[in-house]
Short mmCIF file of C-alpha atoms in Angstrom, two decimals:
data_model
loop_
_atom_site.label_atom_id
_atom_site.label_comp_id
_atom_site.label_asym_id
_atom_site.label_seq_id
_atom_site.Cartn_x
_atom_site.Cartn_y
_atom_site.Cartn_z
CA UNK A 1 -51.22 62.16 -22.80
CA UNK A 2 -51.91 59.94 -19.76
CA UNK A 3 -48.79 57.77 -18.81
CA UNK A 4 -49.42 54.67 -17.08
CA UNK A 5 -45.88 54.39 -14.60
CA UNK A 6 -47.12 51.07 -13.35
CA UNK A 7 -46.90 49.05 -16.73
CA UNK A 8 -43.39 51.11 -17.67
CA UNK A 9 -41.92 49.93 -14.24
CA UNK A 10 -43.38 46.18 -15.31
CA UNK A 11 -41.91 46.78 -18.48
CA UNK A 12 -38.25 47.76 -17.11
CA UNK A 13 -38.40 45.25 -14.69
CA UNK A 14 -38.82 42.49 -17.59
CA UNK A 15 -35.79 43.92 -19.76
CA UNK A 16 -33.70 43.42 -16.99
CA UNK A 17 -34.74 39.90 -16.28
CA UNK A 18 -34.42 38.93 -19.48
CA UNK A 19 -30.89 41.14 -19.55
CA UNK A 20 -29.38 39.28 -16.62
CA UNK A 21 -30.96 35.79 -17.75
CA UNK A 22 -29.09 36.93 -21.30
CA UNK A 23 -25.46 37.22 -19.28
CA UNK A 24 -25.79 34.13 -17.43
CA UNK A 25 -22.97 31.97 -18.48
CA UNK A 26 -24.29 28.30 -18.65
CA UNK A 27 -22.23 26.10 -16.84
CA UNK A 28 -22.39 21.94 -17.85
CA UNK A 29 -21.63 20.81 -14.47
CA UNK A 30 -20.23 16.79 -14.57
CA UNK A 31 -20.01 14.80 -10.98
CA UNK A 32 -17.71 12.00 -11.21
CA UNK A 33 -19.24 8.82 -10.57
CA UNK A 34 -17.55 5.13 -9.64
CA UNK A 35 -17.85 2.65 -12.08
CA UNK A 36 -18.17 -0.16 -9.62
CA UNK A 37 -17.04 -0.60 -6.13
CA UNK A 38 -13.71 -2.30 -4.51
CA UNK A 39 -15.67 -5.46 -4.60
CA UNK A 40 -16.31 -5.36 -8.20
CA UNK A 41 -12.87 -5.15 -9.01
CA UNK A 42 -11.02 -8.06 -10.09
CA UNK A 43 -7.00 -8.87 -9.63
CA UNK A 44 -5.96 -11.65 -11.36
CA UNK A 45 -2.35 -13.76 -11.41
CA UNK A 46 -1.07 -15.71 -14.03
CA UNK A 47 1.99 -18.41 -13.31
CA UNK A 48 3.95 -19.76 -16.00
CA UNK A 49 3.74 -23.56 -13.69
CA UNK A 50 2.39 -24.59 -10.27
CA UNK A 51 4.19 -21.93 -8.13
CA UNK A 52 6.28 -20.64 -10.61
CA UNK A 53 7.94 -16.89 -10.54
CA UNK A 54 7.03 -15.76 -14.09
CA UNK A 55 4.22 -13.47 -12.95
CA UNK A 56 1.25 -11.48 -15.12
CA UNK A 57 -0.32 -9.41 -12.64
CA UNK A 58 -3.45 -7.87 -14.18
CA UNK A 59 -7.11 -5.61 -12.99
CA UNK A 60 -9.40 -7.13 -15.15
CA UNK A 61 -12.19 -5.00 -14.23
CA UNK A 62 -13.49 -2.75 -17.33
CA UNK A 63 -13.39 1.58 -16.67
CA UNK A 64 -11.17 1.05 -13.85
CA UNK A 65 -7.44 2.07 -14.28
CA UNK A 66 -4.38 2.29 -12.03
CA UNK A 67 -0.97 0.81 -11.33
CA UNK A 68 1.01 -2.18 -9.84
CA UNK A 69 2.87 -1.98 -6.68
CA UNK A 70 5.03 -5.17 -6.85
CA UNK A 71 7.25 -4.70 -4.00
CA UNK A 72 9.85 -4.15 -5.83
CA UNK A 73 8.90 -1.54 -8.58
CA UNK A 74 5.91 -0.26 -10.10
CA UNK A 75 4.33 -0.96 -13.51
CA UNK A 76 2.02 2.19 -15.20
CA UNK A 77 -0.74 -0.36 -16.32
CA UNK A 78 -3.12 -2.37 -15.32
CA UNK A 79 -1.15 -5.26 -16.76
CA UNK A 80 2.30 -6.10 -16.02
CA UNK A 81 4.60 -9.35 -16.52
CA UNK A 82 7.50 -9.79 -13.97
CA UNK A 83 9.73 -12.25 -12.94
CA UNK A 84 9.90 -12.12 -9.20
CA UNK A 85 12.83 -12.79 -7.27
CA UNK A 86 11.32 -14.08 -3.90
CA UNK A 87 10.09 -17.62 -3.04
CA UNK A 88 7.38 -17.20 -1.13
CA UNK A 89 4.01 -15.74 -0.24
CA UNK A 90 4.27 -12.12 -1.48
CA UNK A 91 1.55 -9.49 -1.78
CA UNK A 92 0.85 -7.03 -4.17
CA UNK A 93 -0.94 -3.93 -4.61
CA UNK A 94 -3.38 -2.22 -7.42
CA UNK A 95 -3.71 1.34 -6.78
CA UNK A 96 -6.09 2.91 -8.89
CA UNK A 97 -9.72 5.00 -9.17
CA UNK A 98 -12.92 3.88 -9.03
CA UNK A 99 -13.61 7.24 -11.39
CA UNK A 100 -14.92 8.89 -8.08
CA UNK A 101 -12.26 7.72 -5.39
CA UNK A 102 -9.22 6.19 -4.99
CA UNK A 103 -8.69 2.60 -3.62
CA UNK A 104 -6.16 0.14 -2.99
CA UNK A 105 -6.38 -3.57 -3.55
CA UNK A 106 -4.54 -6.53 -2.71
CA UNK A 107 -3.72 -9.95 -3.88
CA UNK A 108 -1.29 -12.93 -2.68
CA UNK A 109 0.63 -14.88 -4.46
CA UNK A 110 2.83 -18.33 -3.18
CA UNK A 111 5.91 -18.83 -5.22
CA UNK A 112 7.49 -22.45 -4.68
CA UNK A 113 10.53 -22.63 -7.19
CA UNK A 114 12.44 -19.55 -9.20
CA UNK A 115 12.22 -22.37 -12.51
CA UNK A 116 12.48 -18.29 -14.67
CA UNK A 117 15.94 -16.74 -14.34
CA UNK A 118 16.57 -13.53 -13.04
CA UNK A 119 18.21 -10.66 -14.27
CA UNK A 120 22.07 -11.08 -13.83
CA UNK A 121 22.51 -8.02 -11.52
CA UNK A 122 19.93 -9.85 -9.10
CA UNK A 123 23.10 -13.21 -9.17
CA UNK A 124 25.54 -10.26 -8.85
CA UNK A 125 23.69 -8.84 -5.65
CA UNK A 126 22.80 -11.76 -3.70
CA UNK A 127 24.29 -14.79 -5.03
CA UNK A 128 22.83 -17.77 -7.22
CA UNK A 129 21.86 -19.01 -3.44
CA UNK A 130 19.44 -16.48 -3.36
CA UNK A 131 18.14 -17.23 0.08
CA UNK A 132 21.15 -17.54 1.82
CA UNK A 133 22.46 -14.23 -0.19
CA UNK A 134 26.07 -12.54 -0.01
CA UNK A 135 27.74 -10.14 1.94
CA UNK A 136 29.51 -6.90 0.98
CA UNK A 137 32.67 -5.07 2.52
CA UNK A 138 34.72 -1.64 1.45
CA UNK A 139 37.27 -2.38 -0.85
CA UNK A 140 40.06 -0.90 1.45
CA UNK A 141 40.93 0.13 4.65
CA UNK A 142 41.23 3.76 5.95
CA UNK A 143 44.85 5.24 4.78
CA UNK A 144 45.65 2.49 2.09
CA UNK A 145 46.00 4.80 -0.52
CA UNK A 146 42.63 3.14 -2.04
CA UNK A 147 39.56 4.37 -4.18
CA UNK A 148 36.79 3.27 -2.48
CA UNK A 149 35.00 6.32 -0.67
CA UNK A 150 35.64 9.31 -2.40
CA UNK A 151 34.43 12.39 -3.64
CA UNK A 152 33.75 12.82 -6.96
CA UNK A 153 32.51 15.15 -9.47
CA UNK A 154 28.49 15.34 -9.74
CA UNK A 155 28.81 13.83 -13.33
CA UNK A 156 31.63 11.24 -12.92
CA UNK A 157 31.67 9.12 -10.62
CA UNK A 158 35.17 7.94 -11.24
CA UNK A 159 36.76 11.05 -10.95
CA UNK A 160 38.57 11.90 -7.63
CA UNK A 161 38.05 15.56 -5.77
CA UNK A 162 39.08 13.63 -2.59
CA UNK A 163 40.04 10.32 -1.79
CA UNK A 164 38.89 10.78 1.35
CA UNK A 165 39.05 6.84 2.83
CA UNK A 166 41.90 5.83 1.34
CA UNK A 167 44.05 9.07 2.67
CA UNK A 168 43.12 10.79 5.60
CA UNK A 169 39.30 10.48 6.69
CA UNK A 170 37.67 6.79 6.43
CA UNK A 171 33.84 6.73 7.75
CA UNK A 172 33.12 5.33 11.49
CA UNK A 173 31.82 2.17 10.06
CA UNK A 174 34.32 1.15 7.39
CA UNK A 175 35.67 -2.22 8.87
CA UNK A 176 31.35 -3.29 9.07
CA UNK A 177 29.51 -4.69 6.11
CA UNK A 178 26.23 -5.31 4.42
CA UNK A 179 24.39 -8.49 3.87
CA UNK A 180 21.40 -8.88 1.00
CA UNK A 181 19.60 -12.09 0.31
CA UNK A 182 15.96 -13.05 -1.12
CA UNK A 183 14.93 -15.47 1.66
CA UNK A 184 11.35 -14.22 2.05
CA UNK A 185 11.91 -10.84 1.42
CA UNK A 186 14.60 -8.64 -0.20
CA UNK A 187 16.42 -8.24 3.15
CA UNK A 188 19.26 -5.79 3.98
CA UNK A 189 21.49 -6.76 7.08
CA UNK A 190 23.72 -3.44 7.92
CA UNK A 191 26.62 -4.72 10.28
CA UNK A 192 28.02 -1.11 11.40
CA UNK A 193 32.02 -3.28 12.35
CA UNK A 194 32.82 -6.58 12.26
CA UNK A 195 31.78 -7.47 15.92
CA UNK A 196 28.54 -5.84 15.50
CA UNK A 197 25.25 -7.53 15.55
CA UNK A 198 23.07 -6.69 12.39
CA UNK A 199 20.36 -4.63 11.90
CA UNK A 200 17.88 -5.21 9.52
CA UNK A 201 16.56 -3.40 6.28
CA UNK A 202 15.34 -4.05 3.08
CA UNK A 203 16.44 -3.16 -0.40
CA UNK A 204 14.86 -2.42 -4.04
CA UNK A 205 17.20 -3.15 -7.37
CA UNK A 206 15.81 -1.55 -10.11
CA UNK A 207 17.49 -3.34 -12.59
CA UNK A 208 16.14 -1.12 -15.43
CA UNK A 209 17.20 2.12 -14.09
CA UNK A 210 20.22 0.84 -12.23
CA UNK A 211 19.45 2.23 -8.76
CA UNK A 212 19.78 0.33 -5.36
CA UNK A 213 17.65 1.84 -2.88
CA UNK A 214 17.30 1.36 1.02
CA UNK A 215 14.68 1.22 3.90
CA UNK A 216 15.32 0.65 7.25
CA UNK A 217 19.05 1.30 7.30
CA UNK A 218 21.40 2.81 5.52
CA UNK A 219 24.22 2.46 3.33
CA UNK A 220 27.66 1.81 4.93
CA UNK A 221 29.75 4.99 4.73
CA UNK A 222 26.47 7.21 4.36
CA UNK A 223 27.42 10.21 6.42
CA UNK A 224 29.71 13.63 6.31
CA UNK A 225 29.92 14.29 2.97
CA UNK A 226 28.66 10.98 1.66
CA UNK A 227 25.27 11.37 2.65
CA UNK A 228 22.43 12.70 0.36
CA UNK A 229 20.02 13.07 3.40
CA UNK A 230 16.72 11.40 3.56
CA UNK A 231 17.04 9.95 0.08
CA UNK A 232 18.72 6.55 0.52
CA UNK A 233 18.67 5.62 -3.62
CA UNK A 234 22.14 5.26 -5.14
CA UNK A 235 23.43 4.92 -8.70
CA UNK A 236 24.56 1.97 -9.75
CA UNK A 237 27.61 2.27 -11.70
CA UNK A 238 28.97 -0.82 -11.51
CA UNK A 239 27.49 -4.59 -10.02
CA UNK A 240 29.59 -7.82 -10.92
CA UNK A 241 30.18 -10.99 -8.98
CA UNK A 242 33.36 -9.28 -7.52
CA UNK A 243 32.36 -5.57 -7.38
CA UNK A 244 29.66 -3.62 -6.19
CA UNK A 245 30.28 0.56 -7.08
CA UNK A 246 27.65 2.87 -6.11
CA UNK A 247 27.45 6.91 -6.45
CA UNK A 248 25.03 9.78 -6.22
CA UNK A 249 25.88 13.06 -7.75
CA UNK A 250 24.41 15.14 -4.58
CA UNK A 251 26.31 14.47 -1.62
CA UNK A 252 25.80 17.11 1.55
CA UNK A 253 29.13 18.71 0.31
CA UNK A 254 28.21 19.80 -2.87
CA UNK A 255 29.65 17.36 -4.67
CA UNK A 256 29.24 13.62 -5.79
CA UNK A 257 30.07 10.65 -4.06
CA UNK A 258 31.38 7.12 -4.62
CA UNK A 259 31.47 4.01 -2.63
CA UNK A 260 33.20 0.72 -3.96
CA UNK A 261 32.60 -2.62 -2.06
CA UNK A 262 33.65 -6.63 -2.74
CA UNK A 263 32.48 -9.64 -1.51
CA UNK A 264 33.17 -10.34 2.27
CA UNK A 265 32.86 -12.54 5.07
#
């Protein structure tokens, strides 16, 4: 019988194309595309009166999502109501996707009269002259026998491992004190002694997760043990008119730390 090797090799060939075509995975490849362009999206602010400081910040654009940087906080959404504590032009930020890229966006705002009460803690802080704001000093003096910069147990901030200020050890800058106030800003003024000229900062309250958090300068009495490095957040454990008590449970010693402070001069 007469083979014919050229159509058997044609033959093979073909089974193998159609082998390797067979274990080919198939692969639904999807490119992310924008939905519209920075342009296209639209912030929107809602007063409740002419200048007013009951805010609804919204991104009104459709298939765009993101979040609201409001200066003081953030809001998950791309709707948030606020009441803002600064008179004021302020600007805030929606940070979101396009669906391709990310983009940031901005929008101003002018608020002329705080006619919506703040949160209590915000009186507490800064006074109910919110522009001219209050100052804070250490409740105590190095050696007085005192609580009011101490170590303390990670999980208890009243608890005493060592009362270091009021015994043997005060910080360098224990006779200096802090001023806050809303006068155009949230502005921190960190006096390091009483003769001192200030230095300024600026502060965040987050009222709903009771934090007080710095930029710019620190907290009075945050070194040796009492400092927890580069992150300048504290607890808030306790803010009335008369007392101001702040902690974190990860001091550079191991341990926790507590600061107490009252109105000064």
């Amino acid at each position: 019988m007469k083979i014919n090797k050229f159509k058997n090799i044609s033959l093979l060939f073909g089974l193998l194309v159609l082998l390797f075509t067979a274990c080919e995975s198939i692969v639904d490849e999807k490119e992310l595309v924008n939905n519209t362009d920075i342009d296209g999206v639209e912030l929107v602010v809602g007063q409740n009166s002419s200048g007013g400081n009951l805010l609804v910040l919204e991104m009104a654009t459709p298939g765009v999502t993101g979040y609201w940087d409001y200066n003081l906080g953030t809001a998950l959404t791309n709707k948030v109501e606020i009441v803002y504590p600064i008179p004021g032009t302020s600007t805030f930020t929606f940070v979101g996707t396009l669906g391709a890229e990310f983009f940031e966006k901005t929008i101003d705002v002018t608020i002329d009269v705080l006619d919506t009460p703040l949160d209590q803690d915000w009186y507490d802080l800064v006074s109910e002259n919110t522009a001219a704001g209050k100052t804070w000093v250490f409740d105590g003096v190095g050696g007085d026998g005192g609580l009011w910069w101490f170590m303390s147990p990670p999980d208890n901030p009243y608890g005493v491992w060592w009362n270091a200020g009021g015994e043997c050890c005060p910080p360098s800058d224990a006779s200096g004190k802090m001023h806050f106030d809303l006068n155009g800003a949230a502005n921190y003024t960190r006096y390091n002694n009483a003769d001192a000229s200030g230095d300024l900062g600026s502060f965040v309250l987050d009222v709903a997760n009771q934090t007080l958090t710095f930029s710019g300068q620190k907290l009075l009495g945050a070194e040796g043990c009492g400092s927890n490095g580069e992150d300048l957040t504290y607890n808030i454990v306790e803010l009335t008119e008369d007392k101001l008590m702040l902690s974190i449970p990860n001091g550079s010693c191991g341990s926790g730390w507590t600061w107490v402070f009252v109105p000064g001069e």
